[in-house]
């Protein structure tokens, strides 16, 4: 017998059998639960999607209780150790690790699409000198939609593949342009001899030298950070990508929306918030008082807690280890000691332990980015670059999923019932 859930409606005494598949019931199956035939039927109320699966996915698996993160079945630790970003991006997008020939072709295609149209550069020059790089990033990615109108052909696999290559290739260039603009330096052109992270470092930091030579430790650290941030299943920005894409908007417009969702301090802005918090605490001696304030509800310990992970975020573990390698090159970030002390106290404290609040990916990533020379404003942009691979993979999966339709939640209406319009001069 198939698995079913029996629901008894005490209002009517009726029983309903609802099929269970993959450990879930279909919310629409509840619509048969009604008192009278002309009723809409039972809905579920789930603000913030705390307990609602909005799709079936084969891309990323998270076991939040045990700190497990897999891309297409491969543990994040193995990818961080052995893969590079472009290979991981391919894996996320196409489901398997590429063959050597596939990888070489992919890397070549990405390299050949890193340049930006000169009008994109002009558009970016139009931003105020103090524009936030994430604001520039979001707007410019959205503007790409006007440069590539062929992207509207979302049901052509060929067109989708081309936009995928363009997006993955161009997001580092846009990010670097935003950074260069904010510090008043001319834009650098891509260096096709360098890898994905190496070229990005060159776009960011090359000055007058003919060829920029990235430090191999920092280049590898950036590749690893990119791998760790490439996808994270149905988070806020990915759900936004899917929701915008569900209206059949082109991928540039959808990705600009996803990046906008990433901008918020509870999502991609969290590592920036971690650094601001550490600056505010100011000294290791102030850590206990700060923890006390957090426990009394005055603000949050940024970089701690996660909707899904109720144990140590596996990405945070990898980043914490990598921080030591980076600091050997850059010198220690003076905020590190404070961060370690915060973590030590929080992990022993009943408040954090009972709520299963552990460091998340953002707790240490900001310290590394800062040591590498990035201003805090660039942090969400650094997140958006690799997440582009995940966003596109999830968008593609959504488009090819026959179960999906335009995203359109329901509401519980609690406002006024029908009433008659009153002209201005008759209102009280
Ligand atoms: N500091 C202190 N208390 C916290 C924290 C925190 N960082 N996070 C959660 N709590 C407390 C809440 O006050 C709540 O306590 P209560 O039950 O006494 O009211 C309890 O833990 C549960 O918190 P929720 O807000 O229900 O958890 P939710 O799953 O909605 O939030 C979130 C997850 C947004 C990540 C939250 O933990 C947070 O704000 N963390 C700080 C911001 C941050 O680091 N964001 C990065 C997330 S990772 C990413 O986007 C890449």
CSV table of C-alpha atoms and ligand atoms in Angstrom, one decimal:
chain,number,residue,atom,x,y,z
A,1,UNK,CA,0.0,0.0,0.0
A,2,UNK,CA,1.3,3.5,-0.9
A,3,UNK,CA,2.3,5.7,2.0
A,4,UNK,CA,-0.5,8.1,2.9
A,5,UNK,CA,-1.3,10.6,5.7
A,6,UNK,CA,-4.8,10.4,7.1
A,7,UNK,CA,-6.3,13.7,8.1
A,8,UNK,CA,-9.4,13.9,10.2
A,9,UNK,CA,-11.3,17.2,10.0
A,10,UNK,CA,-13.0,17.6,13.4
A,11,UNK,CA,-15.3,20.2,12.0
A,12,UNK,CA,-17.0,17.7,9.6
A,13,UNK,CA,-15.8,14.3,10.9
A,14,UNK,CA,-14.5,13.5,7.4
A,15,UNK,CA,-11.2,11.6,6.8
A,16,UNK,CA,-8.8,12.3,4.0
A,17,UNK,CA,-6.0,10.2,2.6
A,18,UNK,CA,-3.1,12.3,1.3
A,19,UNK,CA,-0.3,10.6,-0.6
A,20,UNK,CA,3.2,10.9,0.9
A,21,UNK,CA,6.0,11.1,-1.6
A,22,UNK,CA,9.7,11.7,-0.8
A,23,UNK,CA,8.7,12.4,2.8
A,24,UNK,CA,6.4,15.2,1.8
A,25,UNK,CA,2.7,15.8,1.1
A,26,UNK,CA,1.6,18.1,-1.7
A,27,UNK,CA,0.1,21.3,-0.3
A,28,UNK,CA,-2.5,21.3,-3.1
A,29,UNK,CA,-3.7,17.9,-1.9
A,30,UNK,CA,-5.0,19.7,1.2
A,31,UNK,CA,-7.4,21.7,-0.9
A,32,UNK,CA,-9.9,18.8,-0.8
A,33,UNK,CA,-10.3,19.6,3.0
A,34,UNK,CA,-13.3,21.8,3.2
A,35,UNK,CA,-16.5,22.2,5.1
A,36,UNK,CA,-18.7,23.3,2.2
A,37,UNK,CA,-18.2,22.6,-1.5
A,38,UNK,CA,-18.0,26.3,-2.5
A,39,UNK,CA,-15.0,26.9,-0.1
A,40,UNK,CA,-11.5,27.4,-1.5
A,41,UNK,CA,-10.1,24.5,0.6
A,42,UNK,CA,-7.4,24.2,3.2
A,43,UNK,CA,-4.1,26.0,2.7
A,44,UNK,CA,-0.8,25.9,4.6
A,45,UNK,CA,0.6,29.0,6.3
A,46,UNK,CA,4.4,29.1,6.0
A,47,UNK,CA,5.9,32.5,6.2
A,48,UNK,CA,9.6,32.5,5.2
A,49,UNK,CA,9.1,28.9,3.8
A,50,UNK,CA,10.3,27.3,7.0
A,51,UNK,CA,8.8,23.9,6.1
A,52,UNK,CA,7.9,24.1,2.4
A,53,UNK,CA,9.8,22.4,-0.4
A,54,UNK,CA,9.3,24.6,-3.4
A,55,UNK,CA,11.0,22.3,-5.9
A,56,UNK,CA,12.6,19.0,-6.5
A,57,UNK,CA,16.4,19.4,-7.1
A,58,UNK,CA,19.4,17.3,-7.9
A,59,UNK,CA,22.0,19.9,-7.4
A,60,UNK,CA,23.0,20.5,-3.8
A,61,UNK,CA,22.4,18.4,-0.7
A,62,UNK,CA,22.7,19.8,2.8
A,63,UNK,CA,22.3,17.8,6.1
A,64,UNK,CA,22.1,20.7,8.5
A,65,UNK,CA,22.2,18.6,11.7
A,66,UNK,CA,25.4,16.8,10.7
A,67,UNK,CA,27.2,19.6,8.8
A,68,UNK,CA,27.2,17.9,5.4
A,69,UNK,CA,27.2,19.8,2.1
A,70,UNK,CA,27.4,18.0,-1.2
A,71,UNK,CA,27.4,19.3,-4.8
A,72,UNK,CA,25.9,16.7,-7.1
A,73,UNK,CA,26.9,14.1,-4.4
A,74,UNK,CA,30.5,15.2,-4.0
A,75,UNK,CA,31.5,16.4,-0.5
A,76,UNK,CA,32.5,20.0,-0.3
A,77,UNK,CA,35.7,19.1,1.6
A,78,UNK,CA,36.9,17.0,-1.4
A,79,UNK,CA,36.0,19.7,-3.9
A,80,UNK,CA,37.7,22.4,-1.8
A,81,UNK,CA,40.8,20.2,-1.6
A,82,UNK,CA,41.1,18.9,-5.1
A,83,UNK,CA,38.9,20.8,-7.6
A,84,UNK,CA,39.0,24.4,-8.9
A,85,UNK,CA,36.1,26.8,-9.4
A,86,UNK,CA,35.5,26.3,-13.1
A,87,UNK,CA,35.4,22.5,-12.7
A,88,UNK,CA,33.0,22.8,-9.7
A,89,UNK,CA,30.9,25.3,-11.7
A,90,UNK,CA,30.6,22.7,-14.5
A,91,UNK,CA,29.7,20.0,-12.0
A,92,UNK,CA,27.0,22.1,-10.5
A,93,UNK,CA,25.6,23.2,-13.9
A,94,UNK,CA,25.8,19.9,-15.8
A,95,UNK,CA,25.7,17.2,-13.1
A,96,UNK,CA,29.0,15.4,-13.6
A,97,UNK,CA,32.7,16.2,-13.3
A,98,UNK,CA,33.9,17.2,-16.8
A,99,UNK,CA,36.3,15.0,-18.8
A,100,UNK,CA,39.7,16.6,-19.5
A,101,UNK,CA,38.5,17.7,-23.0
A,102,UNK,CA,35.2,19.1,-21.7
A,103,UNK,CA,37.1,21.0,-19.0
A,104,UNK,CA,39.6,22.5,-21.4
A,105,UNK,CA,36.9,23.6,-23.8
A,106,UNK,CA,34.9,25.1,-20.9
A,107,UNK,CA,37.9,27.0,-19.5
A,108,UNK,CA,38.7,28.3,-23.0
A,109,UNK,CA,35.1,29.4,-23.6
A,110,UNK,CA,34.9,31.2,-20.2
A,111,UNK,CA,38.3,32.9,-20.9
A,112,UNK,CA,37.0,34.1,-24.3
A,113,UNK,CA,34.0,35.8,-22.8
A,114,UNK,CA,35.6,37.8,-19.9
A,115,UNK,CA,35.7,41.1,-21.8
A,116,UNK,CA,32.9,43.7,-21.2
A,117,UNK,CA,31.3,45.7,-24.0
A,118,UNK,CA,32.9,49.2,-23.9
A,119,UNK,CA,29.4,50.7,-23.3
A,120,UNK,CA,29.2,48.6,-20.1
A,121,UNK,CA,32.4,50.3,-18.9
A,122,UNK,CA,30.8,53.7,-19.8
A,123,UNK,CA,27.7,52.8,-17.9
A,124,UNK,CA,29.7,51.9,-14.9
A,125,UNK,CA,31.7,55.1,-15.1
A,126,UNK,CA,28.4,56.9,-14.6
A,127,UNK,CA,28.1,55.8,-11.0
A,128,UNK,CA,29.0,58.2,-8.3
A,129,UNK,CA,32.5,57.8,-7.0
A,130,UNK,CA,31.2,56.4,-3.7
A,131,UNK,CA,28.6,54.0,-5.1
A,132,UNK,CA,28.5,50.7,-3.3
A,133,UNK,CA,30.1,48.0,-5.5
A,134,UNK,CA,27.2,45.7,-4.9
A,135,UNK,CA,24.7,48.3,-6.2
A,136,UNK,CA,26.9,48.7,-9.3
A,137,UNK,CA,27.1,44.9,-9.7
A,138,UNK,CA,23.4,44.4,-9.5
A,139,UNK,CA,22.6,47.2,-11.9
A,140,UNK,CA,25.2,46.2,-14.4
A,141,UNK,CA,24.2,42.5,-14.5
A,142,UNK,CA,20.6,43.7,-15.1
A,143,UNK,CA,21.9,46.0,-17.9
A,144,UNK,CA,23.5,43.0,-19.6
A,145,UNK,CA,20.0,42.0,-20.6
A,146,UNK,CA,19.8,45.0,-22.9
A,147,UNK,CA,23.2,44.0,-24.5
A,148,UNK,CA,22.2,40.4,-25.1
A,149,UNK,CA,18.5,40.4,-26.2
A,150,UNK,CA,19.0,36.8,-27.5
A,151,UNK,CA,18.9,35.8,-23.9
A,152,UNK,CA,15.1,36.1,-24.0
A,153,UNK,CA,15.1,32.9,-25.9
A,154,UNK,CA,15.1,30.9,-22.7
A,155,UNK,CA,13.7,27.7,-24.2
A,156,UNK,CA,16.7,27.4,-26.5
A,157,UNK,CA,19.3,25.2,-24.9
A,158,UNK,CA,22.0,26.8,-27.1
A,159,UNK,CA,21.0,30.3,-26.0
A,160,UNK,CA,21.0,29.2,-22.4
A,161,UNK,CA,24.5,27.7,-22.7
A,162,UNK,CA,25.8,31.0,-24.3
A,163,UNK,CA,24.3,33.2,-21.5
A,164,UNK,CA,25.7,30.8,-18.9
A,165,UNK,CA,29.2,31.2,-20.4
A,166,UNK,CA,28.8,34.9,-20.7
A,167,UNK,CA,27.6,35.3,-17.1
A,168,UNK,CA,30.2,33.1,-15.5
A,169,UNK,CA,32.9,34.8,-17.5
A,170,UNK,CA,31.7,38.4,-17.0
A,171,UNK,CA,30.8,38.6,-13.4
A,172,UNK,CA,34.4,38.8,-12.2
A,173,UNK,CA,35.0,41.6,-14.7
A,174,UNK,CA,32.0,43.5,-13.6
A,175,UNK,CA,33.0,43.0,-9.9
A,176,UNK,CA,36.5,44.2,-10.7
A,177,UNK,CA,35.3,47.2,-12.6
A,178,UNK,CA,33.0,48.1,-9.7
A,179,UNK,CA,36.0,47.9,-7.3
A,180,UNK,CA,38.3,49.9,-9.6
A,181,UNK,CA,35.6,52.6,-10.0
A,182,UNK,CA,35.2,52.9,-6.3
A,183,UNK,CA,39.0,53.5,-5.8
A,184,UNK,CA,39.3,55.8,-8.8
A,185,UNK,CA,41.6,53.6,-10.9
A,186,UNK,CA,41.3,52.8,-14.6
A,187,UNK,CA,39.7,49.5,-15.6
A,188,UNK,CA,42.1,46.6,-16.3
A,189,UNK,CA,41.6,44.3,-19.3
A,190,UNK,CA,41.5,40.5,-18.7
A,191,UNK,CA,44.6,38.4,-18.9
A,192,UNK,CA,43.9,35.2,-20.8
A,193,UNK,CA,47.0,33.5,-19.5
A,194,UNK,CA,45.6,33.4,-16.0
A,195,UNK,CA,43.0,31.1,-14.5
A,196,UNK,CA,39.6,32.2,-13.2
A,197,UNK,CA,40.7,33.5,-9.8
A,198,UNK,CA,44.1,34.7,-11.0
A,199,UNK,CA,42.6,36.8,-13.8
A,200,UNK,CA,40.1,38.3,-11.3
A,201,UNK,CA,43.0,39.3,-9.0
A,202,UNK,CA,44.7,40.8,-12.0
A,203,UNK,CA,41.6,42.8,-13.0
A,204,UNK,CA,41.4,44.1,-9.4
A,205,UNK,CA,45.0,44.8,-8.5
A,206,UNK,CA,47.2,45.2,-11.6
A,207,UNK,CA,48.8,48.6,-11.6
A,208,UNK,CA,51.5,49.6,-14.2
A,209,UNK,CA,53.2,46.3,-14.5
A,210,UNK,CA,52.8,44.6,-17.9
A,211,UNK,CA,51.7,41.3,-16.4
A,212,UNK,CA,50.2,40.8,-12.9
A,213,UNK,CA,51.5,37.7,-11.1
A,214,UNK,CA,49.0,36.6,-8.5
A,215,UNK,CA,50.4,35.2,-5.3
A,216,UNK,CA,49.7,31.4,-5.7
A,217,UNK,CA,48.5,31.0,-2.0
A,218,UNK,CA,46.0,33.9,-2.4
A,219,UNK,CA,44.9,32.7,-5.8
A,220,UNK,CA,44.2,29.2,-4.5
A,221,UNK,CA,42.4,30.7,-1.4
A,222,UNK,CA,40.1,32.6,-3.7
A,223,UNK,CA,39.4,29.5,-5.8
A,224,UNK,CA,38.5,27.6,-2.6
A,225,UNK,CA,36.3,30.5,-1.4
A,226,UNK,CA,34.6,30.5,-4.8
A,227,UNK,CA,34.1,26.7,-4.6
A,228,UNK,CA,32.6,27.0,-1.1
A,229,UNK,CA,30.1,29.7,-2.2
A,230,UNK,CA,29.1,28.2,-5.6
A,231,UNK,CA,25.7,26.9,-4.5
A,232,UNK,CA,23.6,26.3,-1.4
A,233,UNK,CA,20.3,25.0,-2.5
A,234,UNK,CA,17.1,27.0,-1.9
A,235,UNK,CA,18.4,30.0,0.0
A,236,UNK,CA,16.9,33.5,-0.3
A,237,UNK,CA,18.8,34.6,-3.4
A,238,UNK,CA,18.4,31.3,-5.2
A,239,UNK,CA,14.7,31.2,-4.5
A,240,UNK,CA,14.6,34.7,-5.9
A,241,UNK,CA,16.4,33.5,-9.1
A,242,UNK,CA,13.9,30.8,-9.5
A,243,UNK,CA,10.9,33.0,-8.7
A,244,UNK,CA,11.9,35.7,-11.2
A,245,UNK,CA,12.9,33.0,-13.8
A,246,UNK,CA,9.5,31.4,-13.3
A,247,UNK,CA,7.9,34.4,-15.1
A,248,UNK,CA,10.3,33.6,-18.0
A,249,UNK,CA,12.4,36.7,-17.6
A,250,UNK,CA,15.8,36.5,-19.2
A,251,UNK,CA,18.7,35.2,-17.0
A,252,UNK,CA,20.4,38.6,-16.7
A,253,UNK,CA,17.3,40.2,-15.2
A,254,UNK,CA,16.7,37.2,-12.9
A,255,UNK,CA,20.3,37.1,-11.8
A,256,UNK,CA,20.2,40.8,-11.0
A,257,UNK,CA,17.3,40.1,-8.7
A,258,UNK,CA,19.1,37.2,-7.1
A,259,UNK,CA,22.1,39.4,-6.5
A,260,UNK,CA,19.8,42.0,-4.9
A,261,UNK,CA,18.5,39.4,-2.5
A,262,UNK,CA,22.1,38.5,-1.7
A,263,UNK,CA,22.9,42.2,-0.8
A,264,UNK,CA,21.0,42.0,2.5
A,265,UNK,CA,22.9,41.7,5.9
A,266,UNK,CA,21.1,38.5,6.8
A,267,UNK,CA,22.4,36.8,3.6
A,268,UNK,CA,25.4,37.9,1.6
A,269,UNK,CA,26.0,41.0,3.6
A,270,UNK,CA,26.7,39.0,6.8
A,271,UNK,CA,30.5,38.9,6.5
A,272,UNK,CA,30.5,42.6,6.1
A,273,UNK,CA,28.4,42.8,9.3
A,274,UNK,CA,30.8,40.5,11.1
A,275,UNK,CA,33.7,42.9,10.5
A,276,UNK,CA,31.6,45.9,11.6
A,277,UNK,CA,30.7,44.0,14.7
A,278,UNK,CA,34.4,43.1,15.4
A,279,UNK,CA,35.3,46.8,15.0
A,280,UNK,CA,32.5,47.8,17.3
A,281,UNK,CA,33.6,45.3,20.0
A,282,UNK,CA,37.1,46.9,19.6
A,283,UNK,CA,39.1,44.7,22.0
A,284,UNK,CA,39.2,41.1,23.2
A,285,UNK,CA,38.4,42.4,26.8
A,286,UNK,CA,35.0,43.6,25.6
A,287,UNK,CA,34.0,40.2,24.2
A,288,UNK,CA,32.2,38.9,27.3
A,289,UNK,CA,30.2,42.1,27.7
A,290,UNK,CA,29.2,41.9,24.0
A,291,UNK,CA,28.1,38.3,24.3
A,292,UNK,CA,26.0,39.4,27.3
A,293,UNK,CA,24.3,42.1,25.2
A,294,UNK,CA,23.5,39.6,22.4
A,295,UNK,CA,22.0,37.2,24.9
A,296,UNK,CA,19.8,39.9,26.3
A,297,UNK,CA,18.4,40.4,22.8
A,298,UNK,CA,20.4,43.6,21.9
A,299,UNK,CA,21.6,42.6,18.4
A,300,UNK,CA,22.9,39.3,17.0
A,301,UNK,CA,26.2,37.7,16.9
A,302,UNK,CA,26.8,38.1,13.2
A,303,UNK,CA,28.3,35.1,11.4
A,304,UNK,CA,26.6,32.8,13.8
A,305,UNK,CA,23.5,30.7,13.2
A,306,UNK,CA,21.9,29.4,10.0
A,307,UNK,CA,18.4,28.5,8.9
A,308,UNK,CA,19.6,25.0,7.8
A,309,UNK,CA,22.8,24.2,9.7
A,310,UNK,CA,22.2,23.4,13.3
A,311,UNK,CA,25.9,22.3,13.7
A,312,UNK,CA,29.2,23.8,12.5
A,313,UNK,CA,28.8,25.0,8.9
A,314,UNK,CA,31.3,22.7,7.0
A,315,UNK,CA,32.3,25.7,4.9
A,316,UNK,CA,33.3,27.6,8.0
A,317,UNK,CA,35.6,24.7,9.0
A,318,UNK,CA,37.4,24.8,5.7
A,319,UNK,CA,37.7,28.6,5.7
A,320,UNK,CA,39.0,28.7,9.3
A,321,UNK,CA,41.8,26.3,8.2
A,322,UNK,CA,42.6,28.3,5.1
A,323,UNK,CA,42.8,31.5,7.1
A,324,UNK,CA,46.1,30.4,8.6
A,325,UNK,CA,47.6,29.9,5.1
A,326,UNK,CA,46.4,33.3,3.9
A,327,UNK,CA,47.6,35.1,7.1
A,328,UNK,CA,51.1,33.6,6.5
A,329,UNK,CA,51.2,35.6,3.3
A,330,UNK,CA,49.3,38.8,4.3
A,331,UNK,CA,50.1,39.0,8.0
A,332,UNK,CA,47.6,38.2,10.7
A,333,UNK,CA,44.3,40.1,10.6
A,334,UNK,CA,44.3,41.9,14.0
A,335,UNK,CA,40.6,41.1,14.3
A,336,UNK,CA,41.2,37.3,14.2
A,337,UNK,CA,42.0,37.0,18.0
A,338,UNK,CA,38.7,38.7,18.8
A,339,UNK,CA,36.8,36.4,16.4
A,340,UNK,CA,38.5,33.3,18.0
A,341,UNK,CA,37.6,34.5,21.5
A,342,UNK,CA,33.9,35.1,20.4
A,343,UNK,CA,33.7,31.7,19.0
A,344,UNK,CA,35.3,30.1,22.0
A,345,UNK,CA,32.9,31.8,24.4
A,346,UNK,CA,29.8,31.3,22.2
A,347,UNK,CA,30.5,27.6,21.7
A,348,UNK,CA,30.5,27.1,25.5
A,349,UNK,CA,27.6,29.3,26.3
A,350,UNK,CA,24.2,27.7,27.0
A,351,UNK,CA,22.3,30.4,25.0
A,352,UNK,CA,24.2,29.5,21.8
A,353,UNK,CA,24.5,25.8,22.5
A,354,UNK,CA,20.7,25.3,23.2
A,355,UNK,CA,19.8,27.2,20.0
A,356,UNK,CA,22.4,25.3,18.0
A,357,UNK,CA,24.1,28.5,16.9
A,358,UNK,CA,27.5,27.8,15.3
A,359,UNK,CA,29.8,29.8,13.1
A,360,UNK,CA,28.5,30.0,9.5
A,361,UNK,CA,30.5,30.6,6.3
A,362,UNK,CA,30.6,34.3,6.9
A,363,UNK,CA,32.3,34.3,10.3
A,364,UNK,CA,35.8,33.9,9.0
A,365,UNK,CA,35.5,34.7,5.3
A,366,UNK,CA,35.5,38.5,5.9
A,367,UNK,CA,38.7,38.3,7.8
A,368,UNK,CA,40.4,36.6,4.9
A,369,UNK,CA,38.9,39.0,2.3
A,370,UNK,CA,40.1,41.9,4.4
A,371,UNK,CA,43.6,40.5,4.8
A,372,UNK,CA,43.7,40.0,1.0
A,373,UNK,CA,43.1,43.7,0.5
A,374,UNK,CA,39.3,43.8,-0.2
A,375,UNK,CA,37.3,46.6,1.3
A,376,UNK,CA,34.2,45.4,3.2
A,377,UNK,CA,31.9,46.8,0.5
A,378,UNK,CA,33.3,44.2,-1.9
A,379,UNK,CA,32.3,41.2,0.3
A,380,UNK,CA,28.8,40.6,-1.1
A,381,UNK,CA,30.2,41.0,-4.6
A,382,UNK,CA,32.8,38.4,-3.9
A,383,UNK,CA,29.9,36.1,-2.9
A,384,UNK,CA,27.9,36.8,-6.0
A,385,UNK,CA,30.7,35.8,-8.4
A,386,UNK,CA,30.7,32.1,-7.6
A,387,UNK,CA,27.1,31.9,-6.7
A,388,UNK,CA,26.3,32.9,-10.3
A,389,UNK,CA,27.1,29.2,-11.2
A,390,UNK,CA,24.5,28.0,-8.6
A,391,UNK,CA,21.9,30.5,-9.6
A,392,UNK,CA,22.1,29.6,-13.3
A,393,UNK,CA,22.1,25.8,-12.5
A,394,UNK,CA,18.9,26.3,-10.3
A,395,UNK,CA,17.3,28.5,-13.0
A,396,UNK,CA,18.0,25.9,-15.7
A,397,UNK,CA,16.6,23.1,-13.4
A,398,UNK,CA,13.5,25.1,-12.8
A,399,UNK,CA,12.9,25.8,-16.5
A,400,UNK,CA,13.2,22.1,-17.3
A,401,UNK,CA,11.0,20.9,-14.5
A,402,UNK,CA,7.4,20.1,-15.7
A,403,UNK,CA,6.1,20.6,-12.2
A,404,UNK,CA,7.0,24.3,-12.1
A,405,UNK,CA,4.8,27.2,-13.0
A,406,UNK,CA,5.0,30.9,-12.3
A,407,UNK,CA,5.8,31.4,-8.6
A,408,UNK,CA,2.7,32.8,-7.0
A,409,UNK,CA,2.2,32.2,-3.2
A,410,UNK,CA,-1.2,32.6,-1.6
A,411,UNK,CA,-2.0,34.8,1.4
A,412,UNK,CA,-4.3,34.9,4.4
A,413,UNK,CA,-6.3,38.1,3.9
A,414,UNK,CA,-6.9,39.8,7.2
A,415,UNK,CA,-7.8,43.3,5.9
A,416,UNK,CA,-11.1,45.2,5.7
A,417,UNK,CA,-14.1,43.4,4.1
A,418,UNK,CA,-15.9,45.1,1.2
A,419,UNK,CA,-16.9,48.7,1.9
A,420,UNK,CA,-18.1,51.7,-0.2
A,421,UNK,CA,-15.8,54.5,-1.5
A,422,UNK,CA,-16.3,57.8,0.4
A,423,UNK,CA,-15.6,61.0,-1.5
A,424,UNK,CA,-12.8,63.2,0.0
A,425,UNK,CA,-15.2,66.0,1.3
A,426,UNK,CA,-17.4,63.4,3.0
A,427,UNK,CA,-14.6,61.6,4.9
A,428,UNK,CA,-14.3,62.2,8.6
B,1,LIG,N1,23.0,35.8,17.5
B,1,LIG,C1,22.2,35.7,18.5
B,1,LIG,N2,21.0,35.0,18.6
B,1,LIG,C2,20.6,34.4,17.4
B,1,LIG,C3,21.4,34.4,16.3
B,1,LIG,C4,22.6,35.1,16.3
B,1,LIG,N3,23.4,35.2,15.2
B,1,LIG,N4,20.8,33.7,15.3
B,1,LIG,C5,19.7,33.2,15.8
B,1,LIG,N5,19.6,33.6,17.1
B,1,LIG,C6,18.5,33.3,18.1
B,1,LIG,C7,17.3,34.0,17.8
B,1,LIG,O1,17.2,35.2,18.5
B,1,LIG,C8,16.2,33.0,18.2
B,1,LIG,O2,16.2,33.0,19.7
B,1,LIG,P1,14.8,32.8,20.4
B,1,LIG,O3,14.3,31.4,20.1
B,1,LIG,O4,15.1,33.0,21.9
B,1,LIG,O5,13.9,33.9,19.9
B,1,LIG,C9,16.8,31.7,17.8
B,1,LIG,O6,18.2,31.9,17.8
B,1,LIG,C10,16.4,31.2,16.4
B,1,LIG,O7,16.6,32.3,15.5
B,1,LIG,P2,15.8,32.5,14.2
B,1,LIG,O8,15.9,34.0,13.8
B,1,LIG,O9,14.5,31.9,14.3
B,1,LIG,O10,16.6,31.7,13.1
B,1,LIG,P3,16.5,31.8,11.6
B,1,LIG,O11,16.7,30.4,11.0
B,1,LIG,O12,15.3,32.5,11.2
B,1,LIG,O13,17.7,32.8,11.2
B,1,LIG,C11,19.8,33.6,10.5
B,1,LIG,C12,18.9,32.4,10.6
B,1,LIG,C13,19.1,34.7,9.7
B,1,LIG,C14,21.0,33.2,9.7
B,1,LIG,C15,20.2,34.0,11.9
B,1,LIG,O14,20.9,33.0,12.6
B,1,LIG,C16,21.0,35.3,11.9
B,1,LIG,O15,20.5,36.4,11.9
B,1,LIG,N6,22.4,35.2,12.0
B,1,LIG,C17,23.2,36.3,11.9
B,1,LIG,C18,23.4,36.8,10.4
B,1,LIG,C19,24.2,35.9,9.6
B,1,LIG,O16,25.3,35.5,10.0
B,1,LIG,N7,23.8,35.6,8.4
B,1,LIG,C20,24.5,34.7,7.5
B,1,LIG,C21,23.7,33.5,7.2
B,1,LIG,S1,24.7,32.5,6.1
B,1,LIG,C22,24.5,33.1,4.6
B,1,LIG,O17,23.6,33.7,4.2
B,1,LIG,C23,25.6,32.8,3.7
